[in-house]
Amino acid sequence: MKKEVDYTLHYCQGISDESYVGMMQPTDEDMQNFQLMMKVIEETESQFEKKVDFEKTNRIIDSYYPILCGIAKEQRGRVVLDINEKNLFAQLLYSGETLMLQNTSQMNYLNFWTIVSNADDTFVCGKGGSFEIQFVFQLYEKVQIYDHIEQIEKAKQEFHRELIKNL
């Protein structure tokens, strides 16, 4: 599901491909270390099952999105809500040229900080006089169904062995 309102005259676009010029390519050692680290993560995550958090999803749709839309309307901003039902993540994006919360109502100020404090991650970027705030929400709770402590420890030891070997 995707919702969007745009009260801007213009807003920043995504990061250009030019910003990636000259980035170093990972070495074979880097890729091997990455694969070992992913093995640790996969073993850890395989212990859990994701249970959909409908209350959190509804709070984002019914509260957080309208709050940001109200702020965007006052300050000529743009708001996008993108919910990925498959991966159980939601992204709430605010972009614009300004965000002056102290000049708006006390309720907008408090509501904005409620969104910030309830987001699982928050990212801010600026470009060409505009900025973007991205709030990311996990729409699930983890429920432990298995105990893979031995496999996790084994994967961690293998990862650390390779790190030390490559020093």
PDB file of N, CA, C and O in Angstrom, residues 111-137:
ATOM      1  N   ASN A 111       3.387  15.598  18.617  1.00  0.00           N
ATOM      2  CA  ASN A 111       3.073  14.482  17.731  1.00  0.00           C
ATOM      3  C   ASN A 111       4.275  14.087  16.878  1.00  0.00           C
ATOM      4  O   ASN A 111       4.518  12.905  16.650  1.00  0.00           O
ATOM      5  N   PHE A 112       5.016  15.081  16.389  1.00  0.00           N
ATOM      6  CA  PHE A 112       6.202  14.782  15.584  1.00  0.00           C
ATOM      7  C   PHE A 112       7.199  13.972  16.405  1.00  0.00           C
ATOM      8  O   PHE A 112       7.734  12.969  15.934  1.00  0.00           O
ATOM      9  N   TRP A 113       7.445  14.379  17.631  1.00  0.00           N
ATOM     10  CA  TRP A 113       8.414  13.655  18.463  1.00  0.00           C
ATOM     11  C   TRP A 113       7.890  12.286  18.893  1.00  0.00           C
ATOM     12  O   TRP A 113       8.661  11.374  19.165  1.00  0.00           O
ATOM     13  N   THR A 114       6.584  12.113  18.910  1.00  0.00           N
ATOM     14  CA  THR A 114       6.018  10.786  19.142  1.00  0.00           C
ATOM     15  C   THR A 114       6.376   9.863  17.987  1.00  0.00           C
ATOM     16  O   THR A 114       6.760   8.704  18.198  1.00  0.00           O
ATOM     17  N   ILE A 115       6.286  10.366  16.758  1.00  0.00           N
ATOM     18  CA  ILE A 115       6.656   9.575  15.586  1.00  0.00           C
ATOM     19  C   ILE A 115       8.131   9.216  15.637  1.00  0.00           C
ATOM     20  O   ILE A 115       8.511   8.052  15.444  1.00  0.00           O
ATOM     21  N   VAL A 116       8.975  10.200  15.940  1.00  0.00           N
ATOM     22  CA  VAL A 116      10.426   9.961  16.021  1.00  0.00           C
ATOM     23  C   VAL A 116      10.732   8.884  17.059  1.00  0.00           C
ATOM     24  O   VAL A 116      11.497   7.956  16.801  1.00  0.00           O
ATOM     25  N   SER A 117      10.118   8.985  18.219  1.00  0.00           N
ATOM     26  CA  SER A 117      10.440   8.047  19.302  1.00  0.00           C
ATOM     27  C   SER A 117       9.884   6.645  19.054  1.00  0.00           C
ATOM     28  O   SER A 117      10.399   5.674  19.606  1.00  0.00           O
ATOM     29  N   ASN A 118       8.859   6.514  18.221  1.00  0.00           N
ATOM     30  CA  ASN A 118       8.280   5.195  17.946  1.00  0.00           C
ATOM     31  C   ASN A 118       8.812   4.536  16.679  1.00  0.00           C
ATOM     32  O   ASN A 118       8.538   3.358  16.440  1.00  0.00           O
ATOM     33  N   ALA A 119       9.571   5.269  15.880  1.00  0.00           N
ATOM     34  CA  ALA A 119      10.170   4.688  14.673  1.00  0.00           C
ATOM     35  C   ALA A 119      11.301   3.756  15.080  1.00  0.00           C
ATOM     36  O   ALA A 119      12.005   3.992  16.062  1.00  0.00           O
ATOM     37  N   ASP A 120      11.469   2.683  14.321  1.00  0.00           N
ATOM     38  CA  ASP A 120      12.566   1.759  14.593  1.00  0.00           C
ATOM     39  C   ASP A 120      13.891   2.324  14.088  1.00  0.00           C
ATOM     40  O   ASP A 120      14.944   2.022  14.635  1.00  0.00           O
ATOM     41  N   ASP A 121      13.842   3.137  13.046  1.00  0.00           N
ATOM     42  CA  ASP A 121      15.008   3.839  12.524  1.00  0.00           C
ATOM     43  C   ASP A 121      14.558   5.157  11.946  1.00  0.00           C
ATOM     44  O   ASP A 121      13.443   5.259  11.412  1.00  0.00           O
ATOM     45  N   THR A 122      15.416   6.156  12.018  1.00  0.00           N
ATOM     46  CA  THR A 122      15.137   7.464  11.435  1.00  0.00           C
ATOM     47  C   THR A 122      16.378   7.914  10.690  1.00  0.00           C
ATOM     48  O   THR A 122      17.486   7.842  11.226  1.00  0.00           O
ATOM     49  N   PHE A 123      16.183   8.363   9.452  1.00  0.00           N
ATOM     50  CA  PHE A 123      17.289   8.838   8.626  1.00  0.00           C
ATOM     51  C   PHE A 123      16.959  10.236   8.136  1.00  0.00           C
ATOM     52  O   PHE A 123      15.821  10.517   7.776  1.00  0.00           O
ATOM     53  N   VAL A 124      17.971  11.098   8.099  1.00  0.00           N
ATOM     54  CA  VAL A 124      17.792  12.457   7.613  1.00  0.00           C
ATOM     55  C   VAL A 124      18.852  12.719   6.559  1.00  0.00           C
ATOM     56  O   VAL A 124      20.032  12.408   6.766  1.00  0.00           O
ATOM     57  N   CYS A 125      18.440  13.294   5.423  1.00  0.00           N
ATOM     58  CA  CYS A 125      19.421  13.686   4.407  1.00  0.00           C
ATOM     59  C   CYS A 125      19.005  15.030   3.832  1.00  0.00           C
ATOM     60  O   CYS A 125      17.837  15.393   3.838  1.00  0.00           O
ATOM     61  N   GLY A 126      19.974  15.763   3.365  1.00  0.00           N
ATOM     62  CA  GLY A 126      19.721  17.058   2.761  1.00  0.00           C
ATOM     63  C   GLY A 126      20.326  17.116   1.377  1.00  0.00           C
ATOM     64  O   GLY A 126      21.333  16.466   1.099  1.00  0.00           O
ATOM     65  N   LYS A 127      19.679  17.882   0.503  1.00  0.00           N
ATOM     66  CA  LYS A 127      20.200  18.032  -0.849  1.00  0.00           C
ATOM     67  C   LYS A 127      19.624  19.292  -1.469  1.00  0.00           C
ATOM     68  O   LYS A 127      18.413  19.431  -1.560  1.00  0.00           O
ATOM     69  N   GLY A 128      20.493  20.181  -1.877  1.00  0.00           N
ATOM     70  CA  GLY A 128      20.077  21.350  -2.644  1.00  0.00           C
ATOM     71  C   GLY A 128      19.008  22.206  -1.995  1.00  0.00           C
ATOM     72  O   GLY A 128      18.062  22.586  -2.653  1.00  0.00           O
ATOM     73  N   GLY A 129      19.129  22.485  -0.722  1.00  0.00           N
ATOM     74  CA  GLY A 129      18.165  23.336  -0.040  1.00  0.00           C
ATOM     75  C   GLY A 129      16.923  22.611   0.451  1.00  0.00           C
ATOM     76  O   GLY A 129      16.048  23.209   1.051  1.00  0.00           O
ATOM     77  N   SER A 130      16.819  21.321   0.176  1.00  0.00           N
ATOM     78  CA  SER A 130      15.704  20.518   0.660  1.00  0.00           C
ATOM     79  C   SER A 130      16.234  19.445   1.603  1.00  0.00           C
ATOM     80  O   SER A 130      17.434  19.231   1.692  1.00  0.00           O
ATOM     81  N   PHE A 131      15.353  18.802   2.294  1.00  0.00           N
ATOM     82  CA  PHE A 131      15.760  17.716   3.176  1.00  0.00           C
ATOM     83  C   PHE A 131      14.700  16.638   3.142  1.00  0.00           C
ATOM     84  O   PHE A 131      13.587  16.835   2.659  1.00  0.00           O
ATOM     85  N   GLU A 132      15.075  15.487   3.667  1.00  0.00           N
ATOM     86  CA  GLU A 132      14.173  14.352   3.711  1.00  0.00           C
ATOM     87  C   GLU A 132      14.375  13.633   5.043  1.00  0.00           C
ATOM     88  O   GLU A 132      15.506  13.397   5.442  1.00  0.00           O
ATOM     89  N   ILE A 133      13.276  13.314   5.720  1.00  0.00           N
ATOM     90  CA  ILE A 133      13.330  12.526   6.948  1.00  0.00           C
ATOM     91  C   ILE A 133      12.583  11.229   6.646  1.00  0.00           C
ATOM     92  O   ILE A 133      11.435  11.251   6.207  1.00  0.00           O
ATOM     93  N   GLN A 134      13.259  10.127   6.885  1.00  0.00           N
ATOM     94  CA  GLN A 134      12.667   8.817   6.620  1.00  0.00           C
ATOM     95  C   GLN A 134      12.507   8.088   7.948  1.00  0.00           C
ATOM     96  O   GLN A 134      13.478   7.897   8.675  1.00  0.00           O
ATOM     97  N   PHE A 135      11.280   7.701   8.243  1.00  0.00           N
ATOM     98  CA  PHE A 135      10.986   6.919   9.433  1.00  0.00           C
ATOM     99  C   PHE A 135      10.708   5.489   8.976  1.00  0.00           C
ATOM    100  O   PHE A 135       9.883   5.274   8.090  1.00  0.00           O
ATOM    101  N   VAL A 136      11.385   4.524   9.584  1.00  0.00           N
ATOM    102  CA  VAL A 136      11.202   3.123   9.220  1.00  0.00           C
ATOM    103  C   VAL A 136      10.607   2.387  10.416  1.00  0.00           C
ATOM    104  O   VAL A 136      11.066   2.552  11.547  1.00  0.00           O
ATOM    105  N   PHE A 137       9.591   1.583  10.135  1.00  0.00           N
ATOM    106  CA  PHE A 137       8.895   0.837  11.179  1.00  0.00           C
ATOM    107  C   PHE A 137       8.872  -0.643  10.829  1.00  0.00           C
ATOM    108  O   PHE A 137       8.564  -0.999   9.691  1.00  0.00           O
TER     109      PHE A 137
END
